[in-house]
Coordinates of C-alpha atoms in Angstrom, one line a residue:
X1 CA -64.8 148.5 -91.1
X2 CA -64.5 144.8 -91.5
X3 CA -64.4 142.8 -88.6
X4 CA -62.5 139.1 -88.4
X5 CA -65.3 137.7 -86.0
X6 CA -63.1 134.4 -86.0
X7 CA -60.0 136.5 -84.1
X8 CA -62.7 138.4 -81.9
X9 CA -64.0 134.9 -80.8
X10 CA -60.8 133.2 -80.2
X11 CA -59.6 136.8 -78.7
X12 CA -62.4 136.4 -76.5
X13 CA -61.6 133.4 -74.4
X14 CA -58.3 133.5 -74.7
X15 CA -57.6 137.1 -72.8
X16 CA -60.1 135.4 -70.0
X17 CA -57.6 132.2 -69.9
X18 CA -54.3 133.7 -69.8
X19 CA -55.9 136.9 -67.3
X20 CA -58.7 135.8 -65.6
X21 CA -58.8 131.8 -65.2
X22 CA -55.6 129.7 -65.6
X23 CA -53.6 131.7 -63.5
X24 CA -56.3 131.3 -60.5
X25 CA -56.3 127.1 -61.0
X26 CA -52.1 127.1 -60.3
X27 CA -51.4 125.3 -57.2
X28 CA -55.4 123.6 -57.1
X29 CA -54.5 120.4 -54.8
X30 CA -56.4 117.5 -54.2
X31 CA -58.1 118.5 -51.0
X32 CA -59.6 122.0 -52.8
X33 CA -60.4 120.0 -56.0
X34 CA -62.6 117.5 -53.6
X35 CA -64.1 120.3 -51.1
X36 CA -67.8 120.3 -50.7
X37 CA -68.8 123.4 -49.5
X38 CA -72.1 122.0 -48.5
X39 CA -73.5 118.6 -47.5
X40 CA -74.5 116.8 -50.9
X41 CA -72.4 118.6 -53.3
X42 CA -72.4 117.0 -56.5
X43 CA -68.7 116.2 -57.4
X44 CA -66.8 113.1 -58.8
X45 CA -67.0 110.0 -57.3
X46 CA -65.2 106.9 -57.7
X47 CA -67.2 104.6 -59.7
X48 CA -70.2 102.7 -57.8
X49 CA -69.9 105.4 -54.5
X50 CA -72.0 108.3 -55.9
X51 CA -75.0 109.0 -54.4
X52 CA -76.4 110.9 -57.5
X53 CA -79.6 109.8 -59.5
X54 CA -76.8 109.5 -62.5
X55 CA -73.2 108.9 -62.8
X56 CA -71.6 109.7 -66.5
X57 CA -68.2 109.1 -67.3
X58 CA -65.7 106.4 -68.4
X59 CA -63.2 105.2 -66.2
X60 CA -62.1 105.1 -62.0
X61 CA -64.4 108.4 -61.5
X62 CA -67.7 109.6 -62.5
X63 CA -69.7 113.3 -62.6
X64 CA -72.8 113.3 -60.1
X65 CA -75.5 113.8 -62.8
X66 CA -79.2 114.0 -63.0
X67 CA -81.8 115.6 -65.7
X68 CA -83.6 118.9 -65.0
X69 CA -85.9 120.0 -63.5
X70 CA -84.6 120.5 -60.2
X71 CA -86.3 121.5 -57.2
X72 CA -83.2 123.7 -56.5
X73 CA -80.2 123.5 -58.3
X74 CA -77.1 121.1 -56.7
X75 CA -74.4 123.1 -55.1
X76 CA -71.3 121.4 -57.2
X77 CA -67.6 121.1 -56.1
X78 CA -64.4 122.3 -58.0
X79 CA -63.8 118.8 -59.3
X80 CA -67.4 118.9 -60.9
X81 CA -67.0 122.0 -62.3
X82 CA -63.6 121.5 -64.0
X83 CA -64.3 118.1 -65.7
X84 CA -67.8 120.1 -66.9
X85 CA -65.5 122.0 -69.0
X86 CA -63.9 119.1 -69.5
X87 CA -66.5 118.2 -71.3
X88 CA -67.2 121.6 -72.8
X89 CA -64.3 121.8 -74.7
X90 CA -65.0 118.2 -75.2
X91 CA -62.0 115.3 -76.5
X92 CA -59.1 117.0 -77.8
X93 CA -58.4 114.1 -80.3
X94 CA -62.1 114.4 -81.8
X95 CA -62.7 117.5 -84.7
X96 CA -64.7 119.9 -82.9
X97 CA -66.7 120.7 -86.2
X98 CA -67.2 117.8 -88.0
X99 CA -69.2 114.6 -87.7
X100 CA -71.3 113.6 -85.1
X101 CA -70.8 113.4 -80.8
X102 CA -72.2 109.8 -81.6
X103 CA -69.1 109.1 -82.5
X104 CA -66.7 110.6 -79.0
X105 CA -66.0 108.2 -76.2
X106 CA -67.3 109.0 -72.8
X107 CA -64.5 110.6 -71.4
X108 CA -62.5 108.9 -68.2
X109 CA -62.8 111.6 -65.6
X110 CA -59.5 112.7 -63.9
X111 CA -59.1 111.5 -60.3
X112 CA -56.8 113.9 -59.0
X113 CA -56.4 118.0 -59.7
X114 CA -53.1 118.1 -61.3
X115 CA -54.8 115.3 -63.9
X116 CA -57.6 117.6 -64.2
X117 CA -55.8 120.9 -65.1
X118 CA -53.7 118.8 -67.5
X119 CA -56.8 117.1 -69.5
X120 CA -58.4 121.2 -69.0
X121 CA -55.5 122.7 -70.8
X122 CA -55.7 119.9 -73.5
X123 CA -58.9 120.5 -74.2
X124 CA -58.7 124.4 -74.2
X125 CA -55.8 124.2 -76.6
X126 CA -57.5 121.8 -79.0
X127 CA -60.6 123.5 -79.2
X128 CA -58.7 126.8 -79.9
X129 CA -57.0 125.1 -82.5
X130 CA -60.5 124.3 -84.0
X131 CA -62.0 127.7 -83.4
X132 CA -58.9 129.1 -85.4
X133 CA -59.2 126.8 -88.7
X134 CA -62.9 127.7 -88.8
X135 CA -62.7 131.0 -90.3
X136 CA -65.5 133.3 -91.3
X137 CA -67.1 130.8 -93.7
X138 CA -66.5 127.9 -91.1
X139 CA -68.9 130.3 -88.5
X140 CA -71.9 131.3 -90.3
X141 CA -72.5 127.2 -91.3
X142 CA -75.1 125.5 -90.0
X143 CA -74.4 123.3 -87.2
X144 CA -75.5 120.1 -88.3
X145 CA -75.5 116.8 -87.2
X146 CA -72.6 117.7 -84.8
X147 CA -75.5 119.3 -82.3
X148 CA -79.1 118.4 -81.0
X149 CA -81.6 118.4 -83.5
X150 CA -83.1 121.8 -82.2
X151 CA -79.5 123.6 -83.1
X152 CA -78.9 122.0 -86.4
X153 CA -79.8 125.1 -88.7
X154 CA -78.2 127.5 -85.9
X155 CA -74.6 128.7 -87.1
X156 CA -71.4 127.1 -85.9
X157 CA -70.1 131.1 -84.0
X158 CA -73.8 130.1 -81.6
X159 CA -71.7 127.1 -80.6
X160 CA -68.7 128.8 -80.3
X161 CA -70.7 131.6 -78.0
X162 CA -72.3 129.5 -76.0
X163 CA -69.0 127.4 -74.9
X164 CA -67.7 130.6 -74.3
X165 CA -69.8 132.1 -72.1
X166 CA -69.9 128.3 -70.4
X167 CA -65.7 128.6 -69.7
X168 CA -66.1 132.2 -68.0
X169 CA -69.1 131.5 -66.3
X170 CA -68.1 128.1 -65.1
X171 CA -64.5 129.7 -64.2
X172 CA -65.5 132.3 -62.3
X173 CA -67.5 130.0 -60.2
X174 CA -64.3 127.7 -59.6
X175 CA -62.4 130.9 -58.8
X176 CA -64.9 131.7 -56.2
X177 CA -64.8 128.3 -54.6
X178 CA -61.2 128.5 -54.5
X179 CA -61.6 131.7 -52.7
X180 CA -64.3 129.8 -50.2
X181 CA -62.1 127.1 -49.6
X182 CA -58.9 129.5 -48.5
X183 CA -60.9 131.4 -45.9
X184 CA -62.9 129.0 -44.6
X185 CA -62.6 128.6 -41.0
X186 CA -61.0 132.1 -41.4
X187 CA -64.1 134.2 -39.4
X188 CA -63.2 136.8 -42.4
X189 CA -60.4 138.0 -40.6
X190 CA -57.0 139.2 -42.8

């Protein structure tokens, strides 16, 4: 049987965005996007008022950031989570595939959630459009200068895998902070 791995992939996240994950961010406001669900949480800040080791990002806002190791990983808010996949899916006017990330601009992190889910969908549907126009030949090349020097013989479908699994694992975390944030204060009661 032959297999078109390139409409598996795309296949792939695309029945988790339309049935698991885009339907669950409708109706995100402000206040959710913001919510720390414990003291600390590493979120977006507006520039110069994080109290992060690093701030990243162009722009008004910028992602709580610091390098691993960790004595124990930060608890992140929604906000944090969506502009990581922000920066997943990475700019949707720069080729996913080709030249270097040298040459992408740090990207201006959305203030509000209704900014957000627009520059999410923007990316998603660019990087889809990429994912298509690679083909089979387009996966099995070698990464290249478009990755970290320890990924540059690893095929272009590792890349495409491992963004992948970052949108559904990064997703189902946001759904479940959504889900936090609606019964908090709740006692668990219906």
């Amino acid at each position: 049987m032959d297999v078109d791995w390139n409409a598996e992939l795309v296949d792939q996240l695309e029945w988790h965005w339309r049935h698991q994950l885009r339907a669950r961010l409708d109706g995100l406001t402000d206040d959710e996007y913001f919510w720390q669900p414990v003291p600390g949480s590493w979120t977006l800040s507006q520039r110069g008022q994080s109290a992060a080791p690093t701030s990243i990002g162009a722009g008004e806002f910028t992602l709580d950031y610091a390098s691993p190791p960790h004595d124990r990983a930060p608890v992140t808010t929604i906000a944090w989570r969506l502009t990581h996949l922000i920066d997943v899916f990475g700019p949707p006017t720069a080729p996913h595939f080709d030249g270097s990330p040298a040459g992408h601009r740090a990207v201006a992190y959305p203030g509000t959630a209704e900014a957000a889910l627009r520059q999410l969908d923007d990316g998603h549907d660019a990087w889809i459009r990429d994912v298509r126009h690679l083909g089979a030949a387009g996966l099995a090349q070698p990464q290249g200068a478009i990755s970290p020097p320890e990924y540059a013989d690893a095929p272009m479908a590792k890349l495409v895998l491992h963004v992948h699994r970052e949108v559904i694992h990064h997703g189902a975390e946001i759904s479940l902070l959504r889900d936090l944030y609606l019964w908090k204060g709740s006692g668990g009661h219906l």
